[in-house]
Tab-separated table of C-alpha atoms and ligand atoms in Angstrom:
chain	number	residue	atom	x	y	z
A	6	MET	CA	77.410	111.794	88.941
A	7	ASN	CA	75.966	112.033	92.500
A	8	GLN	CA	72.455	113.339	91.615
A	9	ASN	CA	71.351	114.367	94.994
A	10	ALA	CA	74.229	116.614	95.874
A	11	ASP	CA	73.558	120.125	96.847
A	12	THR	CA	75.926	122.988	96.040
A	13	ILE	CA	78.845	123.723	98.209
A	14	ALA	CA	81.220	126.722	98.447
A	15	ALA	CA	84.478	127.500	100.145
A	16	ILE	CA	87.478	129.775	100.091
A	17	ALA	CA	90.112	127.806	98.350
A	18	SER	CA	93.198	129.951	98.896
A	19	ALA	CA	94.856	131.260	101.927
A	20	PRO	CA	93.673	134.904	101.986
A	21	GLY	CA	96.434	137.365	101.542
A	22	ALA	CA	98.944	134.729	100.739
A	23	ALA	CA	99.583	135.589	97.083
A	24	GLY	CA	97.361	138.603	96.656
A	25	VAL	CA	94.723	136.453	94.957
A	26	GLY	CA	91.717	134.946	96.668
A	27	VAL	CA	90.004	131.963	95.157
A	28	LEU	CA	86.434	130.834	95.931
A	29	ARG	CA	85.296	127.449	94.721
A	30	VAL	CA	81.725	126.330	94.171
A	31	SER	CA	80.513	122.834	93.182
A	32	GLY	CA	77.113	121.381	92.524
A	33	PRO	CA	73.958	121.888	90.415
A	34	ALA	CA	73.443	125.544	91.389
A	35	ALA	CA	76.936	126.545	90.205
A	36	ALA	CA	75.569	127.537	86.797
A	37	ALA	CA	72.824	129.698	88.111
A	38	ILE	CA	75.275	131.325	90.636
A	39	ALA	CA	77.667	132.076	87.786
A	40	GLN	CA	74.932	133.503	85.689
A	41	ALA	CA	73.728	135.783	88.572
A	42	LEU	CA	77.218	137.102	89.198
A	43	LEU	CA	78.077	137.580	85.556
A	44	GLY	CA	74.702	138.910	84.446
A	45	ARG	CA	74.663	136.373	81.561
A	46	ALA	CA	75.332	132.633	80.879
A	47	PRO	CA	79.015	131.925	81.397
A	48	GLN	CA	81.064	130.375	78.601
A	49	PRO	CA	82.491	127.191	79.689
A	50	ARG	CA	86.226	127.180	80.668
A	51	HIS	CA	86.490	130.836	79.684
A	52	ALA	CA	88.058	133.524	82.011
A	53	HIS	CA	85.428	136.257	82.298
A	54	PHE	CA	86.347	139.435	83.975
A	55	ALA	CA	83.367	140.226	86.245
A	56	ALA	CA	82.024	142.607	88.787
A	57	PHE	CA	80.872	140.648	91.824
A	58	ARG	CA	77.963	142.394	93.474
A	59	ASP	CA	75.925	141.708	96.599
A	60	GLY	CA	72.200	141.291	96.676
A	61	ALA	CA	71.697	145.182	96.765
A	62	GLY	CA	73.833	145.572	93.694
A	63	GLU	CA	76.702	146.993	95.710
A	64	LEU	CA	80.190	146.091	94.331
A	65	ILE	CA	82.043	143.467	96.434
A	66	ASP	CA	85.079	142.976	94.181
A	67	ARG	CA	86.127	142.667	90.511
A	68	GLY	CA	87.905	139.456	89.381
A	69	LEU	CA	87.881	136.440	87.174
A	70	LEU	CA	85.037	134.097	86.894
A	71	LEU	CA	85.572	130.587	85.421
A	72	TYR	CA	82.765	128.013	84.872
A	73	PHE	CA	83.325	124.267	84.314
A	74	PRO	CA	80.211	122.386	83.210
A	75	ALA	CA	79.834	118.697	84.550
A	76	PRO	CA	81.474	116.237	84.225
A	77	ALA	CA	84.716	117.800	83.031
A	78	SER	CA	85.711	119.383	86.330
A	79	TYR	CA	87.643	118.578	89.538
A	80	THR	CA	84.541	117.145	91.299
A	81	GLY	CA	82.642	115.939	88.244
A	82	GLU	CA	79.978	118.410	89.100
A	83	ARG	CA	79.363	121.874	87.710
A	84	VAL	CA	82.191	123.926	89.112
A	85	LEU	CA	82.509	127.654	89.478
A	86	GLU	CA	85.785	129.365	90.425
A	87	LEU	CA	85.891	133.108	91.427
A	88	GLN	CA	89.262	134.843	91.683
A	89	GLY	CA	89.316	138.054	93.501
A	90	HIS	CA	91.690	140.116	95.585
A	91	GLY	CA	93.341	138.102	98.409
A	92	SER	CA	91.486	139.830	101.198
A	93	ALA	CA	89.692	137.893	103.974
A	94	VAL	CA	87.028	140.535	104.190
A	95	LEU	CA	86.271	140.454	100.529
A	96	LEU	CA	86.346	136.799	100.216
A	97	ASP	CA	83.971	136.384	103.198
A	98	ALA	CA	81.535	138.836	101.518
A	99	LEU	CA	81.752	136.993	98.344
A	100	LEU	CA	81.266	133.617	100.004
A	101	ARG	CA	78.134	135.081	101.689
A	102	ARG	CA	76.742	136.262	98.394
A	103	VAL	CA	77.480	132.799	96.794
A	104	CYS	CA	75.553	131.143	99.709
A	105	GLU	CA	72.644	133.530	99.312
A	106	LEU	CA	72.459	132.356	95.678
A	107	GLY	CA	72.114	128.747	96.713
A	108	ALA	CA	75.388	127.285	97.972
A	109	ARG	CA	76.279	126.146	101.480
A	110	LEU	CA	79.598	126.119	103.198
A	111	ALA	CA	81.619	123.038	102.332
A	112	ARG	CA	83.090	120.725	104.915
A	113	PRO	CA	86.767	119.928	104.962
A	114	GLY	CA	87.700	117.849	102.009
A	115	GLU	CA	84.304	117.888	100.565
A	116	PHE	CA	85.367	118.833	97.069
A	117	THR	CA	87.711	115.912	96.891
A	118	GLU	CA	85.238	113.687	98.511
A	119	ARG	CA	82.812	114.534	95.713
A	120	ALA	CA	85.439	113.938	93.117
A	121	PHE	CA	85.970	110.432	94.708
A	122	LEU	CA	82.153	109.804	94.847
A	123	ASN	CA	81.862	110.800	91.261
A	124	GLY	CA	84.640	108.540	90.135
A	125	LYS	CA	87.161	111.290	89.227
A	126	LEU	CA	89.677	109.953	91.653
A	127	ASP	CA	89.970	106.796	93.647
A	128	LEU	CA	90.514	106.709	97.305
A	129	ALA	CA	94.316	106.422	97.218
A	130	GLN	CA	94.557	109.288	94.779
A	131	ALA	CA	92.221	111.524	96.922
A	132	GLU	CA	94.491	110.764	99.921
A	133	ALA	CA	97.424	111.796	97.808
A	134	VAL	CA	95.831	115.177	97.283
A	135	ALA	CA	96.024	115.844	101.094
A	136	ASP	CA	99.529	114.402	101.259
A	137	LEU	CA	100.725	116.706	98.431
A	138	ILE	CA	99.351	119.678	100.243
A	139	ALA	CA	100.910	118.555	103.542
A	140	ALA	CA	104.237	117.367	101.998
A	141	ARG	CA	107.270	118.477	104.063
A	142	SER	CA	109.950	117.620	101.514
A	143	GLN	CA	110.578	117.806	97.833
A	144	ALA	CA	110.887	113.992	97.529
A	145	GLY	CA	107.608	113.684	99.552
A	146	ALA	CA	105.834	116.114	97.258
A	147	ARG	CA	106.970	114.353	94.102
A	148	ALA	CA	105.882	111.003	95.532
A	149	ALA	CA	102.422	112.279	96.480
A	150	LEU	CA	102.022	113.763	93.007
A	151	ARG	CA	102.706	110.338	91.486
A	152	SER	CA	100.215	108.727	93.718
A	153	MET	CA	97.718	111.462	92.835
A	154	GLU	CA	98.244	110.671	89.245
A	155	GLY	CA	97.419	107.006	89.882
A	156	VAL	CA	100.894	105.312	89.827
A	157	PHE	CA	100.101	103.428	93.104
A	158	SER	CA	96.496	102.748	92.259
A	159	ARG	CA	97.294	101.263	88.905
A	160	LYS	CA	99.734	98.822	90.559
A	161	VAL	CA	96.966	97.764	93.056
A	162	GLU	CA	94.494	97.450	90.186
A	163	ALA	CA	96.924	95.207	88.279
A	164	LEU	CA	97.343	93.027	91.363
A	165	LEU	CA	93.549	92.844	91.783
A	166	GLN	CA	93.051	91.701	88.194
A	167	ALA	CA	95.625	88.902	88.581
A	168	LEU	CA	93.992	87.861	91.870
A	169	ILE	CA	90.490	87.852	90.262
A	170	ALA	CA	91.823	85.708	87.457
A	171	LEU	CA	93.067	83.195	90.029
A	172	ARG	CA	89.856	83.329	91.922
A	173	VAL	CA	87.821	82.580	88.814
A	174	HIS	CA	90.098	79.557	88.184
A	175	ILE	CA	89.725	78.162	91.709
A	176	GLU	CA	86.003	78.775	91.977
A	177	ALA	CA	85.527	77.081	88.687
A	178	ALA	CA	87.201	74.053	90.135
A	179	ILE	CA	84.822	74.109	93.172
A	180	ASP	CA	81.872	73.995	90.776
A	181	PHE	CA	83.141	70.665	89.382
A	182	PRO	CA	83.853	68.759	92.589
A	183	GLU	CA	84.629	65.459	90.820
A	184	GLU	CA	87.596	67.194	89.054
A	185	GLU	CA	88.388	69.581	91.986
A	186	ILE	CA	91.384	67.751	93.339
A	187	ASP	CA	93.117	67.390	90.036
A	188	PHE	CA	92.285	70.865	89.065
A	189	LEU	CA	93.710	72.392	92.227
A	190	ALA	CA	96.849	70.334	91.872
A	191	ASP	CA	97.499	71.990	88.563
A	192	PRO	CA	101.027	73.427	88.574
A	193	ALA	CA	99.596	76.471	86.625
A	194	ILE	CA	97.472	77.376	89.559
A	195	ALA	CA	100.444	77.198	91.994
A	196	ALA	CA	102.587	79.223	89.585
A	197	GLN	CA	99.919	81.876	89.281
A	198	LEU	CA	99.683	82.173	93.066
A	199	GLU	CA	103.427	82.423	93.390
A	200	SER	CA	103.787	85.186	90.860
A	201	LEU	CA	100.872	86.984	92.693
A	202	ARG	CA	102.629	86.662	95.985
A	203	ALA	CA	105.899	87.964	94.518
A	204	GLU	CA	104.144	90.966	93.009
A	205	LEU	CA	102.441	91.676	96.251
A	206	ALA	CA	105.596	91.502	98.210
A	207	ALA	CA	107.281	93.961	95.737
A	208	LEU	CA	104.336	96.303	96.040
A	209	LEU	CA	104.332	96.179	99.803
A	210	ARG	CA	108.028	97.193	99.908
A	211	GLU	CA	107.321	100.080	97.610
A	212	ALA	CA	104.364	101.154	99.747
A	213	GLN	CA	106.522	100.989	102.911
A	214	ARG	CA	108.995	103.296	101.165
A	215	GLY	CA	106.098	105.423	100.113
A	216	VAL	CA	104.895	105.882	103.872
A	217	ARG	CA	108.524	106.933	104.652
A	218	LEU	CA	108.442	109.484	101.858
A	219	ASN	CA	105.177	110.713	103.062
A	220	ASP	CA	105.717	110.746	106.767
A	221	GLY	CA	109.426	111.234	106.825
A	222	LEU	CA	111.830	108.600	108.182
A	223	LYS	CA	111.263	107.856	111.893
A	224	VAL	CA	114.551	107.382	113.603
A	225	VAL	CA	114.942	106.514	117.202
A	226	ILE	CA	118.168	107.168	119.063
A	227	MET	CA	118.913	104.724	121.916
A	228	GLY	CA	121.752	103.977	124.255
A	229	ARG	CA	122.821	104.144	127.903
A	230	PRO	CA	122.844	107.491	129.678
A	231	ASN	CA	125.780	109.614	128.764
A	232	ALA	CA	126.562	107.711	125.596
A	233	GLY	CA	126.030	110.977	123.645
A	234	LYS	CA	122.421	110.591	122.336
A	235	SER	CA	121.477	114.194	122.924
A	236	SER	CA	124.735	115.365	121.534
A	237	LEU	CA	124.109	113.349	118.336
A	238	LEU	CA	120.630	114.630	118.035
A	239	ASN	CA	121.892	118.173	118.389
A	240	ALA	CA	124.629	117.580	115.879
A	241	LEU	CA	122.216	116.234	113.313
A	242	ALA	CA	119.702	118.927	113.983
A	243	GLY	CA	122.186	121.699	114.168
A	244	SER	CA	120.537	123.245	117.165
A	245	GLU	CA	120.650	122.897	120.951
A	246	ARG	CA	117.178	121.553	121.472
A	247	ALA	CA	118.115	118.509	123.689
A	248	ILE	CA	119.763	119.417	127.032
A	249	VAL	CA	123.273	117.972	127.010
A	250	THR	CA	124.750	117.355	130.489
A	251	PRO	CA	127.182	114.874	131.863
A	252	ILE	CA	124.646	113.669	134.553
A	253	PRO	CA	123.172	110.301	133.556
A	254	GLY	CA	119.433	110.160	132.952
A	255	THR	CA	118.837	113.830	131.914
A	256	THR	CA	116.968	112.916	128.784
A	257	ARG	CA	113.784	112.108	130.655
A	258	ASP	CA	111.181	112.359	127.973
A	259	VAL	CA	111.111	111.562	124.342
A	260	LEU	CA	112.542	114.564	122.536
A	261	ARG	CA	111.731	114.922	118.853
A	262	GLU	CA	113.522	116.738	116.208
A	263	ALA	CA	112.140	117.174	112.584
A	264	LEU	CA	114.770	117.889	110.009
A	265	SER	CA	115.238	117.694	106.356
A	266	LEU	CA	118.219	115.952	104.726
A	267	ASP	CA	118.487	117.104	101.108
A	268	GLY	CA	114.738	116.958	100.692
A	269	ILE	CA	114.009	113.888	102.869
A	270	ALA	CA	112.055	114.442	105.988
A	271	LEU	CA	113.512	112.898	109.210
A	272	GLU	CA	111.905	112.691	112.470
A	273	LEU	CA	114.373	111.915	115.230
A	274	ALA	CA	113.316	110.878	118.681
A	275	ASP	CA	115.950	110.704	121.521
A	276	THR	CA	114.671	108.142	124.007
A	277	ALA	CA	115.454	107.980	127.669
A	278	GLY	CA	118.229	105.582	128.473
A	279	LEU	CA	115.937	102.555	128.294
A	280	ARG	CA	117.344	101.252	131.593
A	281	GLU	CA	115.444	99.910	134.578
A	282	THR	CA	114.974	102.745	137.009
A	283	GLU	CA	113.413	103.663	140.294
A	284	ASP	CA	112.660	107.208	139.257
A	285	GLU	CA	108.991	107.742	138.490
A	286	VAL	CA	109.471	110.383	135.717
A	287	GLU	CA	112.266	108.537	134.157
A	288	ARG	CA	110.254	105.335	134.097
A	289	GLU	CA	107.580	107.145	132.224
A	290	GLY	CA	110.231	108.238	129.708
A	291	VAL	CA	111.391	104.619	129.349
A	292	ARG	CA	107.772	103.477	128.698
A	293	ARG	CA	107.283	106.121	125.978
A	294	ALA	CA	110.589	105.105	124.509
A	295	HIS	CA	109.399	101.539	124.080
A	296	GLY	CA	106.175	102.858	122.418
A	297	GLU	CA	108.285	105.009	120.118
A	298	LEU	CA	110.190	101.917	118.860
A	299	GLN	CA	107.011	100.346	117.575
A	300	HIS	CA	106.776	102.943	114.862
A	301	ALA	CA	110.375	103.527	114.080
A	302	ASP	CA	112.019	102.767	110.675
A	303	VAL	CA	115.572	103.123	111.935
A	304	ALA	CA	117.177	102.566	115.313
A	305	LEU	CA	120.388	104.207	116.133
A	306	LEU	CA	122.309	102.751	118.984
A	307	VAL	CA	124.692	105.228	120.437
A	308	THR	CA	127.572	103.614	122.313
A	309	ASP	CA	131.351	103.742	122.418
A	310	ALA	CA	134.245	101.466	121.864
A	311	GLU	CA	134.285	100.169	125.438
A	312	HIS	CA	130.491	99.351	125.585
A	313	ALA	CA	129.632	98.609	122.049
A	314	ASP	CA	129.311	94.822	122.496
A	315	ALA	CA	127.370	94.859	125.665
A	316	ASP	CA	125.112	97.623	124.440
A	317	ARG	CA	123.771	95.590	121.519
A	318	ALA	CA	121.350	94.253	124.085
A	319	PHE	CA	119.395	97.395	123.455
A	320	PHE	CA	118.516	96.028	120.108
A	321	ALA	CA	116.631	93.104	121.785
A	322	ALA	CA	113.794	95.477	122.561
A	323	LEU	CA	113.182	96.191	118.866
A	324	PRO	CA	110.296	94.758	116.869
A	325	PRO	CA	111.634	92.986	113.597
A	326	GLY	CA	111.854	95.084	110.315
A	327	ILE	CA	113.679	98.104	111.802
A	328	GLU	CA	116.955	99.130	110.329
A	329	ARG	CA	119.645	98.904	112.953
A	330	LEU	CA	122.814	100.991	113.142
A	331	VAL	CA	125.584	100.869	115.779
A	332	LEU	CA	127.223	104.224	116.279
A	333	VAL	CA	130.484	103.919	117.986
A	334	ASN	CA	130.648	107.529	119.507
A	335	LYS	CA	133.358	109.653	121.074
A	336	ILE	CA	136.190	108.540	118.671
A	337	ASP	CA	137.742	111.890	119.276
A	338	ARG	CA	138.251	110.905	122.975
A	339	ASP	CA	139.368	107.394	122.213
A	340	GLY	CA	141.821	108.322	119.434
A	341	LEU	CA	139.874	106.260	116.673
A	342	VAL	CA	139.228	107.149	113.126
A	343	ALA	CA	135.737	107.544	111.476
A	344	ARG	CA	134.807	104.589	109.353
A	345	ALA	CA	131.955	102.339	108.360
A	346	GLU	CA	131.814	98.599	108.464
A	347	PRO	CA	129.179	95.822	108.250
A	348	ARG	CA	129.303	93.499	111.118
A	349	ASP	CA	126.977	90.680	112.195
A	350	GLY	CA	124.325	91.915	109.690
A	351	LEU	CA	124.406	95.357	111.146
A	352	VAL	CA	125.964	98.461	109.968
A	353	TRP	CA	128.598	99.939	112.309
A	354	LEU	CA	129.693	103.538	112.059
A	355	TRP	CA	132.533	105.181	114.058
A	356	VAL	CA	131.619	108.788	114.772
A	357	SER	CA	132.006	111.722	117.002
A	358	ALA	CA	128.915	113.752	117.948
A	359	LYS	CA	131.307	116.276	119.452
A	360	THR	CA	133.498	116.886	116.351
A	361	GLY	CA	131.167	115.820	113.754
A	362	GLU	CA	133.484	113.122	112.318
A	363	GLY	CA	131.657	110.419	110.483
A	364	LEU	CA	128.275	112.156	110.639
A	365	ASP	CA	128.279	112.729	106.890
A	366	THR	CA	128.385	108.844	106.419
A	367	LEU	CA	125.465	108.652	108.770
A	368	ARG	CA	123.471	111.201	106.907
A	369	GLU	CA	124.189	109.401	103.545
A	370	HIS	CA	123.064	106.207	105.162
A	371	LEU	CA	119.830	107.593	106.498
A	372	LYS	CA	119.047	109.156	103.174
A	373	ARG	CA	119.471	105.783	101.451
A	374	VAL	CA	117.111	104.150	104.089
A	375	ALA	CA	114.552	106.876	103.529
A	376	GLY	CA	114.326	106.008	99.862
A	377	ALA	CA	116.280	108.978	98.390
A	378	GLY	CA	117.398	108.231	94.881
A	379	SER	CA	115.062	105.287	94.866
A	380	GLY	CA	114.156	105.836	91.327
A	381	GLU	CA	111.640	107.922	89.314
A	382	GLY	CA	108.688	105.731	90.167
A	383	ALA	CA	108.515	106.270	93.853
A	384	PHE	CA	104.976	107.063	95.023
A	385	SER	CA	103.570	108.028	98.415
A	386	ALA	CA	101.462	105.719	100.553
A	387	ARG	CA	99.831	105.705	103.932
A	388	ARG	CA	99.982	103.302	106.802
A	389	ARG	CA	96.367	102.328	106.064
A	390	HIS	CA	97.604	101.065	102.577
A	391	VAL	CA	100.513	99.054	104.044
A	392	LEU	CA	98.123	97.405	106.543
A	393	ALA	CA	95.804	96.515	103.695
A	394	LEU	CA	98.648	94.980	101.710
A	395	GLU	CA	99.883	93.082	104.767
A	396	SER	CA	96.353	91.709	105.165
A	397	ALA	CA	96.264	90.630	101.543
A	398	ARG	CA	99.595	88.941	102.045
A	399	THR	CA	98.432	86.995	105.046
A	400	HIS	CA	95.487	85.671	103.015
A	401	LEU	CA	97.643	84.743	99.993
A	402	ASP	CA	100.101	82.990	102.326
A	403	HIS	CA	97.116	81.038	103.715
A	404	THR	CA	95.829	80.196	100.190
A	405	ALA	CA	99.248	78.785	99.465
A	406	THR	CA	99.205	76.613	102.541
A	407	VAL	CA	95.726	75.404	101.954
A	408	LEU	CA	96.496	74.441	98.262
A	409	ALA	CA	99.702	72.728	99.301
A	410	THR	CA	98.296	70.689	102.121
A	411	SER	CA	94.580	70.115	101.982
A	412	ARG	CA	93.536	71.194	98.439
A	413	ALA	CA	90.390	72.460	99.987
A	414	GLY	CA	89.133	74.698	97.166
A	415	GLU	CA	86.423	76.342	99.335
A	416	LEU	CA	89.015	77.585	101.823
A	417	ALA	CA	91.366	78.879	99.176
A	418	ALA	CA	88.605	80.704	97.477
A	419	GLU	CA	87.507	82.351	100.688
A	420	ASP	CA	91.001	83.540	101.421
A	421	LEU	CA	91.360	84.965	97.919
A	422	ARG	CA	88.062	86.701	98.277
A	423	GLN	CA	89.326	88.409	101.529
A	424	ALA	CA	92.670	89.290	99.930
A	425	GLN	CA	90.651	90.946	97.131
A	426	HIS	CA	88.586	92.824	99.709
A	427	ALA	CA	91.790	94.055	101.506
A	428	LEU	CA	93.311	95.409	98.155
A	429	GLY	CA	89.960	96.964	97.240
A	430	GLU	CA	90.062	99.045	100.408
A	431	ILE	CA	93.107	100.782	99.187
A	432	THR	CA	91.473	102.285	96.178
A	433	GLY	CA	88.101	102.540	97.820
A	434	THR	CA	86.216	99.854	95.968
A	435	TYR	CA	85.215	98.640	99.355
A	436	THR	CA	84.858	101.403	101.917
A	437	SER	CA	82.846	102.262	105.050
A	438	ASP	CA	81.355	105.636	105.790
A	439	ASP	CA	83.654	105.628	108.815
A	440	LEU	CA	86.674	105.267	106.750
A	441	LEU	CA	85.651	107.962	104.366
A	442	GLY	CA	84.684	110.310	107.193
A	443	ALA	CA	88.067	109.786	108.803
A	444	ILE	CA	89.949	110.394	105.568
A	445	PHE	CA	88.156	113.397	104.371
A	446	SER	CA	87.741	115.166	107.649
A	447	SER	CA	91.587	115.503	107.885
A	448	PHE	CA	91.651	117.630	104.726
A	449	CYS	CA	91.590	121.388	104.777
A	450	ILE	CA	88.512	123.344	103.873
A	451	GLY	CA	88.277	124.247	100.245
A	452	LYS	CA	89.979	121.014	99.083
B	505	LIG	P1	123.052	111.190	126.585
B	505	LIG	O1	122.865	111.002	127.999
B	505	LIG	O2	123.285	109.791	125.840
B	505	LIG	O3	122.068	112.047	125.839
B	505	LIG	O4	124.516	111.856	126.423
B	505	LIG	P2	124.852	113.478	126.171
B	505	LIG	O5	124.710	113.806	124.756
B	505	LIG	O6	124.278	114.295	127.247
B	505	LIG	O7	126.449	113.366	126.364
B	505	LIG	C1	127.037	112.953	127.666
B	505	LIG	C2	128.439	113.434	127.731
B	505	LIG	O8	129.319	112.918	126.680
B	505	LIG	C3	128.506	115.014	127.538
B	505	LIG	O9	129.506	115.594	128.417
B	505	LIG	C4	128.943	115.182	126.091
B	505	LIG	O10	129.657	116.384	125.902
B	505	LIG	C5	129.878	114.004	125.879
B	505	LIG	N1	129.947	113.522	124.572
B	505	LIG	C6	128.972	113.196	123.670
B	505	LIG	N2	129.409	112.854	122.454
B	505	LIG	C7	130.776	112.978	122.579
B	505	LIG	C8	131.863	112.816	121.648
B	505	LIG	O11	131.610	112.439	120.411
B	505	LIG	N3	133.127	112.959	122.054
B	505	LIG	C9	133.379	113.414	123.330
B	505	LIG	N4	134.614	113.530	123.721
B	505	LIG	N5	132.408	113.583	124.255
B	505	LIG	C10	131.116	113.402	123.841
């Protein structure tokens, strides 16, 4: 346990929300504060009905007092929870009283930060606490809960163990230089490295899906002016947010729409026509649209039967790894029927933003890409985790090249060390104060 910690306190519920207000206290003084409020030593993990009084003996509120001795508590420290009436005035008075008795106000995320520092949670689990609270969809909440329970962390840990085993092997070879070359040529080492790379690739895919479950699927809509982008956005969002007009170039900025498709969060961005333009305002829109593409999961190209082939040039602006869909719009005007077809490695859908034909197929497709129905084990993840996994992958790729070409044990060992470091950053084995500060300051107070 963190021996030097002081005692912190915060209101841990939204006052008035459910009629119950919760105050949480953590740290060495929690026992004395509990005793002062109760008038006697509290029984661990027992719900005492107590009269909470101020310093002058005046009644503030009556409610429940629960005391958790260290280390069996959320933070690993002594924890006190006071439940009173859900009134901001009463909770403030109670918080003041608790601070008079030796606590100070907690910073955002400080309870969870202490839980991390005391080894109750690793960093990925701590982040999942915040993601759970912020979840915008059922699927996102379920995934965050799994990460909070350690599903993701255990997979990272398993990978770390395999990586350490390989490192031990290779470093042992370096220690016996006369045998090094033969040793590094051992097919068992190559096999070990290959299986490690395959496991890492699988975990990376799962983590990418975890980010989508967490953040929602980022969908950009692109296409020439008047193709029907705004109409499509409106049809999917079921509102009239984007301005639909028949004048080319009306969609001048990036319009966003957040919606939920059967529990999956979608963030749709309608981009300006992505065409070269003289108009200053529109040029800014085009610039932002390009920025938008860098973070997208799915690109929807809105076109029609006449322009479909030429408009595929829009995809040229996309970074790799983005799911591409061609939407042949305005089938009502052109007398075509709604259908779906794979063509040239892309999915083509014939739709009408006006009549809604074909849009159900589009919704189903987006849900599949978002990871809906992706199985029971889906966990949430953050971009930070994906970047760490990608960094580990780069180092393992390099290890493989080194072993296959030069058999330089030192180089291979150094790459493995760096891969290990990258993986350790996910769970917080290796952290910097800056990283911890950035993570925990984004929490709400009382968590
Ligand atoms: P944007 O410039 O790509 O955002 O295109 P808009 O959504 O503003 O649509 C341009 C014009 O095409 C408007 O007059 C729309 O009513 C019309 N439009 C859009 N989708 C369809 C469709 O599926 N069928 C028909 N007939 N017209 C459409």
